[in-house]
mmCIF file of N, CA and C and ligand atoms in Angstrom:
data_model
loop_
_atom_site.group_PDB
_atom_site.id
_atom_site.type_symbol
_atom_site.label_atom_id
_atom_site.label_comp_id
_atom_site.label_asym_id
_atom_site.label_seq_id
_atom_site.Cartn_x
_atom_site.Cartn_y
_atom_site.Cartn_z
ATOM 1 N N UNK A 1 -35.312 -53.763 54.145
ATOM 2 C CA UNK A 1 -35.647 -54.526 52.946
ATOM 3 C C UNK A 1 -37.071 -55.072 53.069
ATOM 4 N N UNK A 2 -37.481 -54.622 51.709
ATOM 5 C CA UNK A 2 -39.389 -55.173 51.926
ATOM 6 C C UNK A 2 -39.750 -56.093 50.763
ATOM 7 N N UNK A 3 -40.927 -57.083 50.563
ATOM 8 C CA UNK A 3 -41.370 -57.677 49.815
ATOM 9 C C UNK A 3 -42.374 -57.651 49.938
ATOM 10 N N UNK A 4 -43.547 -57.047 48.519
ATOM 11 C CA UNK A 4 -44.596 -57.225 48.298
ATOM 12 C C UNK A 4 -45.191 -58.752 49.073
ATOM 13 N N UNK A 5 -46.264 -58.660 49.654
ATOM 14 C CA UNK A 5 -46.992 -60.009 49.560
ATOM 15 C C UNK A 5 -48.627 -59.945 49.323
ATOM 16 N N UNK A 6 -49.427 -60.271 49.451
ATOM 17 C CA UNK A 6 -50.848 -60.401 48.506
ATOM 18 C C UNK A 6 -51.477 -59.613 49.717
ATOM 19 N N UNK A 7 -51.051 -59.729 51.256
ATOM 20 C CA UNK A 7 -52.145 -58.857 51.977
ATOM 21 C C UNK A 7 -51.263 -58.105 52.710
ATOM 22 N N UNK A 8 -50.172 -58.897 52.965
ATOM 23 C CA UNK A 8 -49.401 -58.047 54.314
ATOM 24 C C UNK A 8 -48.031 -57.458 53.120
ATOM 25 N N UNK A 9 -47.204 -57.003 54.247
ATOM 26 C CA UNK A 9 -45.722 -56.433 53.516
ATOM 27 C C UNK A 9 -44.933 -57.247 54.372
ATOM 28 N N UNK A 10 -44.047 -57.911 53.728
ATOM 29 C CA UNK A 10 -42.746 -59.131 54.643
ATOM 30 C C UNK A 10 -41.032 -57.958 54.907
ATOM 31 N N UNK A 11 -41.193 -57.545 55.772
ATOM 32 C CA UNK A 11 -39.327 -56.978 55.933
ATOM 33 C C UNK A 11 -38.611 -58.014 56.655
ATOM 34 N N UNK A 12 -37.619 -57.619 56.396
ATOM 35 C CA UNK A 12 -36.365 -58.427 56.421
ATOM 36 C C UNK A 12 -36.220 -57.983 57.625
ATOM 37 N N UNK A 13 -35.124 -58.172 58.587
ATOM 38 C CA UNK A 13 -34.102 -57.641 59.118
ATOM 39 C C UNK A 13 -32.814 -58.284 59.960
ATOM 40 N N UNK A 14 -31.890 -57.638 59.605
ATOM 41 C CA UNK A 14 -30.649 -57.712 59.651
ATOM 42 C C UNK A 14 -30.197 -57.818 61.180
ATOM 43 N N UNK A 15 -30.408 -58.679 62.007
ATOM 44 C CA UNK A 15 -29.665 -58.068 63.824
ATOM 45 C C UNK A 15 -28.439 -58.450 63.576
ATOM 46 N N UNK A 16 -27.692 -57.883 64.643
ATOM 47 C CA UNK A 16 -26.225 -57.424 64.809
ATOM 48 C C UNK A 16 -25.829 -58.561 66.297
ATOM 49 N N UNK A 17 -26.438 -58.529 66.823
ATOM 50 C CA UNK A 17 -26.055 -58.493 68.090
ATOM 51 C C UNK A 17 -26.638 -60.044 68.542
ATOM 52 N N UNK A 18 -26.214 -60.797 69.520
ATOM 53 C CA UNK A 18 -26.966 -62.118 70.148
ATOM 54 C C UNK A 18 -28.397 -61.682 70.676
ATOM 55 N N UNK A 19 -28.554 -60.508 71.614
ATOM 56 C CA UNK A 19 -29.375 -59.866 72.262
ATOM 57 C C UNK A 19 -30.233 -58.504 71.991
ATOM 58 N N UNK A 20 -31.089 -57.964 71.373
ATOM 59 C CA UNK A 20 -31.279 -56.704 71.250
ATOM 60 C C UNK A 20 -32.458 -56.410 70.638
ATOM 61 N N UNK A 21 -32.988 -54.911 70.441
ATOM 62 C CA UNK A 21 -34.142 -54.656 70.728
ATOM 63 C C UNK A 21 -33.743 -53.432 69.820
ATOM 64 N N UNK A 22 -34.654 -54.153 68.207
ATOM 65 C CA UNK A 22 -34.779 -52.675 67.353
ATOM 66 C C UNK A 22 -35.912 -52.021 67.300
ATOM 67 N N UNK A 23 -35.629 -50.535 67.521
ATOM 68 C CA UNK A 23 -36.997 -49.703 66.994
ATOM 69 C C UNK A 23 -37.290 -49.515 65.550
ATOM 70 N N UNK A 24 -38.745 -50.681 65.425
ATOM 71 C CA UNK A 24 -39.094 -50.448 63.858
ATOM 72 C C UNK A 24 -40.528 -48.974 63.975
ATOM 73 N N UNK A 25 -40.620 -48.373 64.705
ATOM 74 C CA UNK A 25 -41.518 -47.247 65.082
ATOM 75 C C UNK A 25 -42.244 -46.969 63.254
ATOM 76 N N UNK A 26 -41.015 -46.190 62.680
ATOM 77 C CA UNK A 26 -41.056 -45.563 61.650
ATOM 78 C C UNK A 26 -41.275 -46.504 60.366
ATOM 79 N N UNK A 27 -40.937 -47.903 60.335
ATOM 80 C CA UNK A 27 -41.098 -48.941 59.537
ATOM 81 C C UNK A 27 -42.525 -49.107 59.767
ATOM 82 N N UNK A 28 -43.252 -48.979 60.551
ATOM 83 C CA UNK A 28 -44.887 -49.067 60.651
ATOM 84 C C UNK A 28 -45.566 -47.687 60.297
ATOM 85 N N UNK A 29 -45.048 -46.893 60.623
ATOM 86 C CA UNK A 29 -45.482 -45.625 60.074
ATOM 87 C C UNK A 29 -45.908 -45.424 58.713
ATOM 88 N N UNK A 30 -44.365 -45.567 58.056
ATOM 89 C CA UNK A 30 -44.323 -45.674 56.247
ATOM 90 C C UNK A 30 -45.452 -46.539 55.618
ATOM 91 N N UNK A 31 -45.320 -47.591 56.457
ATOM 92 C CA UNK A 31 -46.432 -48.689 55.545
ATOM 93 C C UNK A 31 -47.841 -48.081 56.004
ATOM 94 N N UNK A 32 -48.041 -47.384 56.903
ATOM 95 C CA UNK A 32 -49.378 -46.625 57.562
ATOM 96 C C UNK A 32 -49.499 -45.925 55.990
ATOM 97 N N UNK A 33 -49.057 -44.909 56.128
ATOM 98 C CA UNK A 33 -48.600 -43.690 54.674
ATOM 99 C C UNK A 33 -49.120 -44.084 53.647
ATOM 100 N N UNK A 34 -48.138 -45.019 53.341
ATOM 101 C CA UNK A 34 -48.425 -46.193 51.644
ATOM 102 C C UNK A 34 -49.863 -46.824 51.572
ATOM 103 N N UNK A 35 -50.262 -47.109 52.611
ATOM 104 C CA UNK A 35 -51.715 -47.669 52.200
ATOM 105 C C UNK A 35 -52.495 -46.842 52.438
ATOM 106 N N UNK A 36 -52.116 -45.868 52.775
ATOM 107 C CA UNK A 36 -53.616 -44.851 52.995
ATOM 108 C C UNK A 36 -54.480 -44.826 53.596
ATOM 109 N N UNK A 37 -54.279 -45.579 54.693
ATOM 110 C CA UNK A 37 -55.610 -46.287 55.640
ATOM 111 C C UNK A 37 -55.683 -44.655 56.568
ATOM 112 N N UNK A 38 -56.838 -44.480 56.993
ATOM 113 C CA UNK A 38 -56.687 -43.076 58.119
ATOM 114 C C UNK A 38 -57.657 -43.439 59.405
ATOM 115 N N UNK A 39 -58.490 -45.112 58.895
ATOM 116 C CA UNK A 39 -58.564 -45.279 60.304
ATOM 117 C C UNK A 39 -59.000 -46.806 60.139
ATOM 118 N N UNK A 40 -58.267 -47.241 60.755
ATOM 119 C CA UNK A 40 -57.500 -48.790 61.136
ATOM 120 C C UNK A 40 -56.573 -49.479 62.152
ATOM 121 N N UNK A 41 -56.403 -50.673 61.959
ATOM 122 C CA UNK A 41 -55.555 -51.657 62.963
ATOM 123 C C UNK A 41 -54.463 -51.978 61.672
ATOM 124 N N UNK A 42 -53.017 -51.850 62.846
ATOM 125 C CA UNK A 42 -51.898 -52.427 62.478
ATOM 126 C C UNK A 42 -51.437 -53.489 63.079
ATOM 127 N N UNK A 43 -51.458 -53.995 62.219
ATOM 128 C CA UNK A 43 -50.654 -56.148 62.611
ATOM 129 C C UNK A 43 -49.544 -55.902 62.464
ATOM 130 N N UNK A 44 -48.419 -56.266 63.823
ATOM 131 C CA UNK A 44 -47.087 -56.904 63.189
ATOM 132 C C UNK A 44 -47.273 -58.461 64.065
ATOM 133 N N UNK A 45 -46.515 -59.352 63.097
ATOM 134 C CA UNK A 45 -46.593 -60.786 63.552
ATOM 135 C C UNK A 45 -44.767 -61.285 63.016
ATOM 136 N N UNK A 46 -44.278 -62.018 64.232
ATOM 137 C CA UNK A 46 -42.748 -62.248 64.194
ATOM 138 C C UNK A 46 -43.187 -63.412 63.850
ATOM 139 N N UNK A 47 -42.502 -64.407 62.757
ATOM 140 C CA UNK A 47 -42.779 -66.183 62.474
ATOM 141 C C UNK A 47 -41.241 -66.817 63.175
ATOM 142 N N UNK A 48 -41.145 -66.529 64.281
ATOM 143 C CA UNK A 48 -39.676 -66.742 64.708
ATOM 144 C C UNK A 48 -40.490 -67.364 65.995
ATOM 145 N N UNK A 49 -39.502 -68.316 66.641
ATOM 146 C CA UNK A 49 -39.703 -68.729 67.928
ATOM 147 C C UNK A 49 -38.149 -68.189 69.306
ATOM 148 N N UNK A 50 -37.824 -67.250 68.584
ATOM 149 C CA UNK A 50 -36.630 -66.845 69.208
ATOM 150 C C UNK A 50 -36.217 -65.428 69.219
ATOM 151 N N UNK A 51 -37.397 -64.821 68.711
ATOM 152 C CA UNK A 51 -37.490 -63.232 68.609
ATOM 153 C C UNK A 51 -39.116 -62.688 68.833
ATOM 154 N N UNK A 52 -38.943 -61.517 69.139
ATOM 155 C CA UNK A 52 -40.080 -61.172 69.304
ATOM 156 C C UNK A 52 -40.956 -59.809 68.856
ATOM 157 N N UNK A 53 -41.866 -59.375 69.560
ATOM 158 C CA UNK A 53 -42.168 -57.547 68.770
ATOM 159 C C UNK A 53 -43.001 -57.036 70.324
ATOM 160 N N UNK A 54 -42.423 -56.113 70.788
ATOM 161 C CA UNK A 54 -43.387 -55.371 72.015
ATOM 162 C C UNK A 54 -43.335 -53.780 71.843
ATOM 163 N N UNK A 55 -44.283 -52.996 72.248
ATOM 164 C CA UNK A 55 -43.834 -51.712 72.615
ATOM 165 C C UNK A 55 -43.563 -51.594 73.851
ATOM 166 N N UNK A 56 -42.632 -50.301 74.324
ATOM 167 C CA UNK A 56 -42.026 -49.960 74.861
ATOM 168 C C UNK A 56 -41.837 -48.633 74.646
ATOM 169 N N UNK A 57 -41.248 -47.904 75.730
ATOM 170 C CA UNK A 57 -40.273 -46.491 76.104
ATOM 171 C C UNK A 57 -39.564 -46.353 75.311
ATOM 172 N N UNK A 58 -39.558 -45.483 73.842
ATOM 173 C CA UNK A 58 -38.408 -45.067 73.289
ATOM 174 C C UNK A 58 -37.987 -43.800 73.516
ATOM 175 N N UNK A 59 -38.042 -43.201 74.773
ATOM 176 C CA UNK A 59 -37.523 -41.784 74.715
ATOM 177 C C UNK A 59 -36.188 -42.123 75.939
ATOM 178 N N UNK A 60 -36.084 -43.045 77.100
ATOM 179 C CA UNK A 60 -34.548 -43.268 77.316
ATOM 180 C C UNK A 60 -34.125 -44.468 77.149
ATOM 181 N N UNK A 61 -32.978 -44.510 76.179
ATOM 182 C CA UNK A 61 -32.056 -45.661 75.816
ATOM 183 C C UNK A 61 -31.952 -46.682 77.008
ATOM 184 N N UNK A 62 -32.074 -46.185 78.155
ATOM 185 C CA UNK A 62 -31.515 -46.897 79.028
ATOM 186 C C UNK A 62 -32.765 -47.883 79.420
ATOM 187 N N UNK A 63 -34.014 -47.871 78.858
ATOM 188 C CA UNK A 63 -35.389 -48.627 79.438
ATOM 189 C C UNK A 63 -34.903 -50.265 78.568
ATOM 190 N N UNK A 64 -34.526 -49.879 77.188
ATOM 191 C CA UNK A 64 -34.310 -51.007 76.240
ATOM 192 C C UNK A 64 -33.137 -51.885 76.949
ATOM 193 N N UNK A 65 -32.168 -51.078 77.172
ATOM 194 C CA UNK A 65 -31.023 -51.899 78.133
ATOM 195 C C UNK A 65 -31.263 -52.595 79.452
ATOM 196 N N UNK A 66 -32.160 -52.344 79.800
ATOM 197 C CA UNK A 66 -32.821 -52.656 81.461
ATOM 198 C C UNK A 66 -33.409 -53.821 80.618
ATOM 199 N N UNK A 67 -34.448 -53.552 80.082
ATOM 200 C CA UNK A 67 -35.598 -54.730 79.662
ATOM 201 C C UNK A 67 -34.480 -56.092 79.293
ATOM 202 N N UNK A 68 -33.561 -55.650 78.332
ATOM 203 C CA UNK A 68 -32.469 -57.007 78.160
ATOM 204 C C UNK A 68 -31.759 -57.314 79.187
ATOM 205 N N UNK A 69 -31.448 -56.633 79.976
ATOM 206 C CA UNK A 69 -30.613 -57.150 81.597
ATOM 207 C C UNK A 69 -31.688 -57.773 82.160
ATOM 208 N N UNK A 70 -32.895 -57.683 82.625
ATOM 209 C CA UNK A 70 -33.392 -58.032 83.500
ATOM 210 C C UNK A 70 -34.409 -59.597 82.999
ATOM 211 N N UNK A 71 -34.755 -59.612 81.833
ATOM 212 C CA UNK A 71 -34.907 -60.545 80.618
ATOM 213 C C UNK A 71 -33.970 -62.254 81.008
ATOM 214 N N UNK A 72 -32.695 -61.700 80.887
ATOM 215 C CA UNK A 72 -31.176 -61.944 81.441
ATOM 216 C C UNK A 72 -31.761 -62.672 82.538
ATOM 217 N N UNK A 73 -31.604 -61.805 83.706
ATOM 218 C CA UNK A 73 -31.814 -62.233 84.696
ATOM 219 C C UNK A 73 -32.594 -63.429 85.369
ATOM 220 N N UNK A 74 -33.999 -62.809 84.616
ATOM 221 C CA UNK A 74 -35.049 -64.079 84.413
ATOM 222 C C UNK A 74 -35.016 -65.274 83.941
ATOM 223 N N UNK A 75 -34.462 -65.289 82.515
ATOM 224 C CA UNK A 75 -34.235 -66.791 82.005
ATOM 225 C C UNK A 75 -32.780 -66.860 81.822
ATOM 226 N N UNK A 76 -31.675 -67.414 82.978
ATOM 227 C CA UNK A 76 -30.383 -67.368 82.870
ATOM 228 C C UNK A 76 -30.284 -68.743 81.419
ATOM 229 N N UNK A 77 -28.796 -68.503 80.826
ATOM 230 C CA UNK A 77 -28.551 -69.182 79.736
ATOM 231 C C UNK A 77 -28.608 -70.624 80.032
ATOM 232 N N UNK A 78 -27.780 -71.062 81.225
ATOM 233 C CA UNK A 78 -27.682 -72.511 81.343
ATOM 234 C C UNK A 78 -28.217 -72.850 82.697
ATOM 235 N N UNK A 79 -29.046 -73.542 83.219
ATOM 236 C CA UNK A 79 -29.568 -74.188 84.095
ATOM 237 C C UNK A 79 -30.254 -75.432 84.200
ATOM 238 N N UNK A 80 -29.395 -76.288 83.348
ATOM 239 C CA UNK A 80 -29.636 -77.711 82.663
ATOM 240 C C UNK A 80 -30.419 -77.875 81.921
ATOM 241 N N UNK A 81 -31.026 -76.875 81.288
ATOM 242 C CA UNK A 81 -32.421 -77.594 80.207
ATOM 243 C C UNK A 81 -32.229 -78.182 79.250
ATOM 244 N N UNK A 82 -33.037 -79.199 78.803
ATOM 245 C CA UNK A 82 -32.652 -80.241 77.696
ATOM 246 C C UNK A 82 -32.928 -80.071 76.225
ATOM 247 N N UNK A 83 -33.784 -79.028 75.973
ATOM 248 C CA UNK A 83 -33.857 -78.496 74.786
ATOM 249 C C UNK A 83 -31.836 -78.343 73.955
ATOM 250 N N UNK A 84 -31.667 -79.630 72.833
ATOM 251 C CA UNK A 84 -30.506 -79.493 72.528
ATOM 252 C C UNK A 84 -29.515 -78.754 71.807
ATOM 253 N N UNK A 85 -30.839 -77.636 71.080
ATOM 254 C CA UNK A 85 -30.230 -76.247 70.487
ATOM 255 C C UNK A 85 -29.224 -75.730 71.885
ATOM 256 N N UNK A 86 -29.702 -75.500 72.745
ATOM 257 C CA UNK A 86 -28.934 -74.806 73.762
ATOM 258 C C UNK A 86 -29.626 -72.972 73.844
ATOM 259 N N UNK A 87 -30.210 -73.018 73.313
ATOM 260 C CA UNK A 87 -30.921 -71.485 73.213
ATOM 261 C C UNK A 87 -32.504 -71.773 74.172
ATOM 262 N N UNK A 88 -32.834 -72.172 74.902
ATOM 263 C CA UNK A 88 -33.895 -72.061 75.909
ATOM 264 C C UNK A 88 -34.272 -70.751 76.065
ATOM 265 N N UNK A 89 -33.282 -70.210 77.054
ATOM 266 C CA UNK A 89 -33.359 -68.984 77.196
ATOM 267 C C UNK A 89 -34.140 -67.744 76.227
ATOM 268 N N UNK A 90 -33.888 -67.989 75.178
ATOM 269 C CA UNK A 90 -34.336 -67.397 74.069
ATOM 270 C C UNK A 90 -35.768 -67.874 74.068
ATOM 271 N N UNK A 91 -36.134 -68.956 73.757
ATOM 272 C CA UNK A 91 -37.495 -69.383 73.462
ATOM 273 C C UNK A 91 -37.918 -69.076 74.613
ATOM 274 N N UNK A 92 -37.746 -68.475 75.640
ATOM 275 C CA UNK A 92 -38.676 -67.958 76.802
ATOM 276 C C UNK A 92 -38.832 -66.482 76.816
ATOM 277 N N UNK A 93 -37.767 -65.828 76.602
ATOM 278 C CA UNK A 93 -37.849 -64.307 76.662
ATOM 279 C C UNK A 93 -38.320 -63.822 75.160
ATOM 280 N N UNK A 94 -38.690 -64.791 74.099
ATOM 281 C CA UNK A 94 -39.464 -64.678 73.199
ATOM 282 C C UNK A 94 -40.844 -64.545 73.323
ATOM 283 N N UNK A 95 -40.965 -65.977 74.462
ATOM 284 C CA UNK A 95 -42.716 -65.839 74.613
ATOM 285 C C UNK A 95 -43.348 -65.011 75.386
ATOM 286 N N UNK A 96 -42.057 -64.288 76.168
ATOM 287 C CA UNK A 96 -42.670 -63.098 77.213
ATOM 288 C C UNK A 96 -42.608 -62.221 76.686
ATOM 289 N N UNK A 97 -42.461 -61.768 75.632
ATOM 290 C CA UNK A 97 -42.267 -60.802 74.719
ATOM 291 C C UNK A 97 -43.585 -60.766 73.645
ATOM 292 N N UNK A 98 -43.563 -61.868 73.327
ATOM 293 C CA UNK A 98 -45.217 -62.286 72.288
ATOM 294 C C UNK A 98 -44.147 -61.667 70.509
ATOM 295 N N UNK A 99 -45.322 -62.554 69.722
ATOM 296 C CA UNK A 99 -45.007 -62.518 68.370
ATOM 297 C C UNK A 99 -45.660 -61.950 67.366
ATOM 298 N N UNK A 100 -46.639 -61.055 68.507
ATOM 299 C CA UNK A 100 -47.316 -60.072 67.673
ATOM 300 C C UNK A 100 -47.461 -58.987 68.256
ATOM 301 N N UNK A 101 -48.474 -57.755 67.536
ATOM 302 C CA UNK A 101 -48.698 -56.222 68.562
ATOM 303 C C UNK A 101 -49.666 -55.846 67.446
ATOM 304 N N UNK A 102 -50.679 -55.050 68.194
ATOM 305 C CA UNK A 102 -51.547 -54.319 67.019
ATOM 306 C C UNK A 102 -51.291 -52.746 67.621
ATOM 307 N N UNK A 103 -51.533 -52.041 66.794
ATOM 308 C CA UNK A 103 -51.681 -50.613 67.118
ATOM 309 C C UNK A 103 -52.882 -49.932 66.233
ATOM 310 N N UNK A 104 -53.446 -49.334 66.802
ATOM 311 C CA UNK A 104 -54.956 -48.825 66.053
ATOM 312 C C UNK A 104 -53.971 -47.395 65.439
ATOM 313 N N UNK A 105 -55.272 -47.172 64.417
ATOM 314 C CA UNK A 105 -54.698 -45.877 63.492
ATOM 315 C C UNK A 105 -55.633 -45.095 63.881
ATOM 316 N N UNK A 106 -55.486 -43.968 63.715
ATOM 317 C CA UNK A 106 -56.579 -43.049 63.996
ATOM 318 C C UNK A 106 -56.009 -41.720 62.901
ATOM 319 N N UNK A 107 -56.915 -40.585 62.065
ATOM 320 C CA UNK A 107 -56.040 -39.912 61.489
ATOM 321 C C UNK A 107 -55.113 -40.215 60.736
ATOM 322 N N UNK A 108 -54.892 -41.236 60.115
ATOM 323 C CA UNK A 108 -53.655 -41.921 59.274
ATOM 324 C C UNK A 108 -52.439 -41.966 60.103
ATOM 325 N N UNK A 109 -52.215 -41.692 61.365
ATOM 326 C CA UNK A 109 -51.267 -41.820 62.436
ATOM 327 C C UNK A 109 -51.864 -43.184 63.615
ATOM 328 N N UNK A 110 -50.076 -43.805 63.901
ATOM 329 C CA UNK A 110 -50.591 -45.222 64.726
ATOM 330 C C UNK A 110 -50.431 -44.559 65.995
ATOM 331 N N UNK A 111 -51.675 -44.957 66.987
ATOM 332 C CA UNK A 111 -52.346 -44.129 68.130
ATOM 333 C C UNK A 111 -51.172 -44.461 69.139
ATOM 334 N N UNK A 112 -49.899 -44.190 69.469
ATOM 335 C CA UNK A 112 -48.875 -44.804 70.023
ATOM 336 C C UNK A 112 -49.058 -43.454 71.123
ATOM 337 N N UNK A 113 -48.860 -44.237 72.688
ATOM 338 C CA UNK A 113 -48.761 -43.143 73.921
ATOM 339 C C UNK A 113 -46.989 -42.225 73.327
ATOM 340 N N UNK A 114 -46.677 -40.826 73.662
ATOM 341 C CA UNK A 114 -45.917 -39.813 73.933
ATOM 342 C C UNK A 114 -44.746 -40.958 73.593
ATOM 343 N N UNK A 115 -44.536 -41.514 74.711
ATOM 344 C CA UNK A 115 -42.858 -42.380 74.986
ATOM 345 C C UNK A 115 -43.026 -43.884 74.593
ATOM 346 N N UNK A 116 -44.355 -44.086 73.689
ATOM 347 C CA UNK A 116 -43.756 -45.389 72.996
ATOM 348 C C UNK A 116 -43.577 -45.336 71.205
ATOM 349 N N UNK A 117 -42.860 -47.202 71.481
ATOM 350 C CA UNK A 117 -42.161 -47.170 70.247
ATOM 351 C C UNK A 117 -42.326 -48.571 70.127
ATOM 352 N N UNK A 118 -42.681 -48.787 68.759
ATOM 353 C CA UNK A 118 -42.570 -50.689 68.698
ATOM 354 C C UNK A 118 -41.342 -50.967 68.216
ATOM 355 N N UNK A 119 -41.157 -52.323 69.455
ATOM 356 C CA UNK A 119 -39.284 -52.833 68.826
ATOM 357 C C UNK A 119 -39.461 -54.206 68.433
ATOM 358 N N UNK A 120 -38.898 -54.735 67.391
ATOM 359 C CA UNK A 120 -38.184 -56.171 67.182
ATOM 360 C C UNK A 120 -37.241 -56.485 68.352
ATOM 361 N N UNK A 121 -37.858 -57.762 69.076
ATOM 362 C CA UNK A 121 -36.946 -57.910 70.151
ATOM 363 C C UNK A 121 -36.051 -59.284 69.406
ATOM 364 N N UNK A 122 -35.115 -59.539 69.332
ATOM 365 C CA UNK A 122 -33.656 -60.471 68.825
ATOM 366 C C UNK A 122 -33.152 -61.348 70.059
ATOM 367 N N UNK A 123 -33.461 -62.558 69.820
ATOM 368 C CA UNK A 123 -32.941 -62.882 71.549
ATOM 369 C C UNK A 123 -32.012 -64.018 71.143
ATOM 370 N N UNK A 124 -31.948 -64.336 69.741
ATOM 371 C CA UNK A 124 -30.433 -65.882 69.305
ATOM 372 C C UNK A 124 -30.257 -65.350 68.085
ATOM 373 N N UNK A 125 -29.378 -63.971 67.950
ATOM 374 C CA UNK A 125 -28.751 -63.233 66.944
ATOM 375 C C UNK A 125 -27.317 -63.370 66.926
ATOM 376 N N UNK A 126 -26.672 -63.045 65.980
ATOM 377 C CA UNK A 126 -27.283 -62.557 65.052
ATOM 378 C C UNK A 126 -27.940 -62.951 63.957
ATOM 379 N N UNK A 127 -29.132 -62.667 63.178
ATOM 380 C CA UNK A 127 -29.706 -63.648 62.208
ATOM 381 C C UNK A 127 -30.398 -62.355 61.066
ATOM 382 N N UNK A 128 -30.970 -63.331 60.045
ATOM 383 C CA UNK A 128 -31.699 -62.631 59.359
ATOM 384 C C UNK A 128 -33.520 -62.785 59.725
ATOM 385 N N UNK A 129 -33.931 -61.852 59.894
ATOM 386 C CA UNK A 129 -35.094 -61.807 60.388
ATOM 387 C C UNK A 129 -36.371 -61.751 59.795
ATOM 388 N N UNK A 130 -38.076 -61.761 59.825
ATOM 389 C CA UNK A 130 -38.426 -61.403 59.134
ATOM 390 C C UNK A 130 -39.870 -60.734 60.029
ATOM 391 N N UNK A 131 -40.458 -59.798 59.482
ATOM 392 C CA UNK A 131 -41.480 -58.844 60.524
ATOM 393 C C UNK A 131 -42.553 -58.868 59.162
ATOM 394 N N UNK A 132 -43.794 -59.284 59.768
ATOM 395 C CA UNK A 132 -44.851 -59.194 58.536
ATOM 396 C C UNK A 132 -45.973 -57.697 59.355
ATOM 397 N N UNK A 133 -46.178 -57.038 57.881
ATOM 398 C CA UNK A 133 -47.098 -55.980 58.945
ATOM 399 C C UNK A 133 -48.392 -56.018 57.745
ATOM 400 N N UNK A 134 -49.507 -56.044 58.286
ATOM 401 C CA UNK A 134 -50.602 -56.187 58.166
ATOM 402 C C UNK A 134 -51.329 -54.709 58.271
ATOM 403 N N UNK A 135 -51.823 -53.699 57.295
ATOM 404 C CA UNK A 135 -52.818 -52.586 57.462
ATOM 405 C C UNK A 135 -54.152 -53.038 57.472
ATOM 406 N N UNK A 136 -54.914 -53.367 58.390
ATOM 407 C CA UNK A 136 -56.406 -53.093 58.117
ATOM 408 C C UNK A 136 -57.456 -51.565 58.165
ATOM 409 N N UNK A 137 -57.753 -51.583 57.360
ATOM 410 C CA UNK A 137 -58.629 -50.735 57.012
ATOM 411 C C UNK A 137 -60.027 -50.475 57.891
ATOM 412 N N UNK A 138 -60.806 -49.725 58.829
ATOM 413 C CA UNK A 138 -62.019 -49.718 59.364
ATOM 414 C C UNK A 138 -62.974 -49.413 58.259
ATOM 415 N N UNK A 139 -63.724 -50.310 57.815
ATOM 416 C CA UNK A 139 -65.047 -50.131 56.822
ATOM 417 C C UNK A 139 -65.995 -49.396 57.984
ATOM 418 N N UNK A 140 -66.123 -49.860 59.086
ATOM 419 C CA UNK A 140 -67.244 -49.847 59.785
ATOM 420 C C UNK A 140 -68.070 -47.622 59.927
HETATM 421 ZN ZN1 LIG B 1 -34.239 -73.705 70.049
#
């Protein structure tokens, strides 16, 4: 689900899960397409403090499952912190994750290595989400 906005495009999205890591690859692509840019920078920016956006390995399933186990591992759920949501955990494997990513265009294609893929990372789901993506254009 998308909404016009005056510079960027706002999507929605839907997570399923408490924990998880969607590939929006092809959701940056399309909006590549639609604006016509063939050589530029792509903005995505998460306005969440509990989710995030990184690339990553999308050619084995099993890299995305590691990255959330070991995520896990790093910031366990309870270890007394006083933040009274109770979601800590989250607001950390958010910020190690970051709330943005650019990818340059080159050719009207985003210059992404063989085995990557940009994901929405979800870390206090399930929720409704929102991913802003930004086309800039190279005048230069
Ligand atoms: Zn919180």
């Amino acid at each position: 689900m998308k909404k016009s906005g005056e510079a960027e495009m706002e999507y929605t999205i839907k997570t399923s899960r408490p924990e998880e890591m969607i590939e929006i690859t092809d959701m940056v692509r399309q909006e590549v397409r639609k604006k016509g840019v063939k050589d530029g920078i792509a903005i995505l920016y998460v306005p969440h403090t509990t989710a995030g956006v990184t690339i990553n390995e999308n050619a084995d399933p099993d890299v995305v499952h590691d990255i959330l186990l070991g995520l896990k591992k790093a910031f366990p759920e309870n270890i007394g912190y006083r933040h009274a949501e109770g979601n800590s955990h989250a607001h950390m494997k958010a910020s190690v994750m970051g709330a943005s990513c650019m990818v340059m265009i080159e050719n009207g294609e985003l210059k992404l290595g063989t085995w990557q893929g940009i994901y929405f990372c979800e870390f206090d789901g399930p929720r409704s989400r929102q991913v802003y993506i930004k086309i800039m254009k190279n005048d230069g």
